[in-house]
Amino acid sequence: MSQKYPSFAAFYPYYLSEHQNPTCRRLHFVGSSLIIVLCLAVLVTQNWLWLVALPFLGYGFAWIGHFFFEHNKPATFTYPFYSFLGDWVMFKDILIGRIRF
C-alpha cells in the first residue's frame, strides 16, 4: 500500500530518494531540457504537431533512468501530479547546484 503525502513538501524527500543514481538524475535533466527546447521551437515555428513528442521526451528519458539505472518504479505511476512537480523542482535544484548533476 502506498503512503499518502499531505503536501508536495512532504513528498519531495521521498522523490529525491527515488533518484539517487546520477545517471537517472542526468536523464531526467536531459529530458526536461529537451521539453523546454521543444516548447520554444513550437512557439517559434508554430508547428503544434511537435507537441506530440512531449511525453516521449519527458517520460522516455526518465523511465529509462528508472528502469535501467535506478532499478525502481517511477513515482509517476503512484503520484502523477507530485511526480510532475518533483521533476521540475529537481531540474531547478540541479541548475542552481543544490543537487549534484
Short mmCIF file of C-alpha atoms in Angstrom, two decimals:
data_model
loop_
_atom_site.label_atom_id
_atom_site.label_comp_id
_atom_site.label_asym_id
_atom_site.label_seq_id
_atom_site.Cartn_x
_atom_site.Cartn_y
_atom_site.Cartn_z
CA MET A 1 0.00 0.00 0.00
CA SER A 2 1.43 3.36 -0.96
CA GLN A 3 1.87 6.16 1.53
CA LYS A 4 -0.28 9.27 1.15
CA TYR A 5 1.60 12.54 1.27
CA PRO A 6 -0.28 15.54 2.68
CA SER A 7 1.77 18.03 0.66
CA PHE A 8 4.42 18.31 -2.00
CA ALA A 9 6.91 19.37 0.69
CA ALA A 10 6.33 16.03 2.43
CA PHE A 11 6.61 14.14 -0.88
CA TYR A 12 9.80 15.74 -2.25
CA PRO A 13 12.27 13.94 0.11
CA TYR A 14 10.72 10.63 -1.00
CA TYR A 15 11.00 11.75 -4.63
CA LEU A 16 14.70 12.54 -4.18
CA SER A 17 15.28 9.17 -2.51
CA GLU A 18 14.00 7.55 -5.71
CA HIS A 19 16.61 9.49 -7.75
CA GLN A 20 19.90 8.62 -6.07
CA ASN A 21 21.62 7.29 -9.19
CA PRO A 22 23.46 10.13 -11.00
CA THR A 23 22.67 8.71 -14.45
CA CYS A 24 18.97 8.63 -13.63
CA ARG A 25 19.08 12.27 -12.50
CA ARG A 26 21.01 13.23 -15.64
CA LEU A 27 18.46 11.52 -17.87
CA HIS A 28 15.67 13.40 -16.08
CA PHE A 29 17.58 16.64 -16.59
CA VAL A 30 18.17 15.94 -20.30
CA GLY A 31 14.51 15.06 -20.84
CA SER A 32 13.32 18.21 -19.06
CA SER A 33 15.80 20.33 -21.02
CA LEU A 34 14.56 18.86 -24.29
CA ILE A 35 10.98 19.64 -23.27
CA ILE A 36 11.92 23.29 -22.82
CA VAL A 37 13.74 23.35 -26.16
CA LEU A 38 10.81 21.68 -27.91
CA CYS A 39 8.29 24.11 -26.42
CA LEU A 40 10.42 27.06 -27.56
CA ALA A 41 10.73 25.54 -31.04
CA VAL A 42 6.96 25.06 -31.22
CA LEU A 43 6.40 28.68 -30.23
CA VAL A 44 8.89 29.93 -32.83
CA THR A 45 7.76 27.69 -35.70
CA GLN A 46 4.07 27.43 -34.77
CA ASN A 47 4.33 23.74 -35.68
CA TRP A 48 1.95 22.48 -32.99
CA LEU A 49 2.23 18.86 -34.13
CA TRP A 50 5.66 18.69 -32.48
CA LEU A 51 3.89 18.78 -29.11
CA VAL A 52 3.11 15.09 -29.64
CA ALA A 53 6.76 14.43 -28.75
CA LEU A 54 6.47 15.97 -25.26
CA PRO A 55 5.52 12.81 -23.33
CA PHE A 56 8.15 10.77 -25.16
CA LEU A 57 10.87 13.24 -24.24
CA GLY A 58 9.76 13.78 -20.66
CA TYR A 59 8.78 10.30 -19.67
CA GLY A 60 11.06 8.44 -22.08
CA PHE A 61 14.32 9.71 -20.62
CA ALA A 62 13.03 9.49 -17.04
CA TRP A 63 11.74 5.94 -17.37
CA ILE A 64 14.96 4.73 -18.98
CA GLY A 65 16.76 6.17 -15.96
CA HIS A 66 14.49 4.38 -13.53
CA PHE A 67 14.28 1.01 -15.25
CA PHE A 68 17.95 0.64 -16.28
CA PHE A 69 19.92 2.68 -13.74
CA GLU A 70 17.85 3.33 -10.62
CA HIS A 71 16.09 -0.07 -10.81
CA ASN A 72 12.84 1.19 -9.31
CA LYS A 73 9.34 2.08 -10.43
CA PRO A 74 8.87 5.73 -11.41
CA ALA A 75 6.83 7.76 -8.93
CA THR A 76 4.69 8.84 -11.89
CA PHE A 77 2.71 5.63 -11.60
CA THR A 78 1.71 6.25 -7.98
CA TYR A 79 1.91 10.04 -7.58
CA PRO A 80 1.46 11.57 -11.05
CA PHE A 81 0.95 15.22 -10.04
CA TYR A 82 3.59 15.33 -7.30
CA SER A 83 6.00 13.45 -9.55
CA PHE A 84 5.49 16.00 -12.33
CA LEU A 85 6.20 18.82 -9.85
CA GLY A 86 9.18 16.88 -8.50
CA ASP A 87 10.72 16.65 -11.96
CA TRP A 88 10.71 20.43 -12.32
CA VAL A 89 11.85 21.15 -8.77
CA MET A 90 14.71 18.66 -9.18
CA PHE A 91 15.55 20.29 -12.53
CA LYS A 92 15.75 23.68 -10.78
CA ASP A 93 17.76 22.21 -7.90
CA ILE A 94 20.28 20.74 -10.36
CA LEU A 95 20.51 24.07 -12.21
CA ILE A 96 21.28 26.02 -9.06
CA GLY A 97 23.69 23.38 -7.74
CA ARG A 98 21.60 22.16 -4.81
CA ILE A 99 21.64 18.63 -6.29
CA ARG A 100 24.67 17.13 -7.99
CA PHE A 101 24.44 16.65 -11.74
#
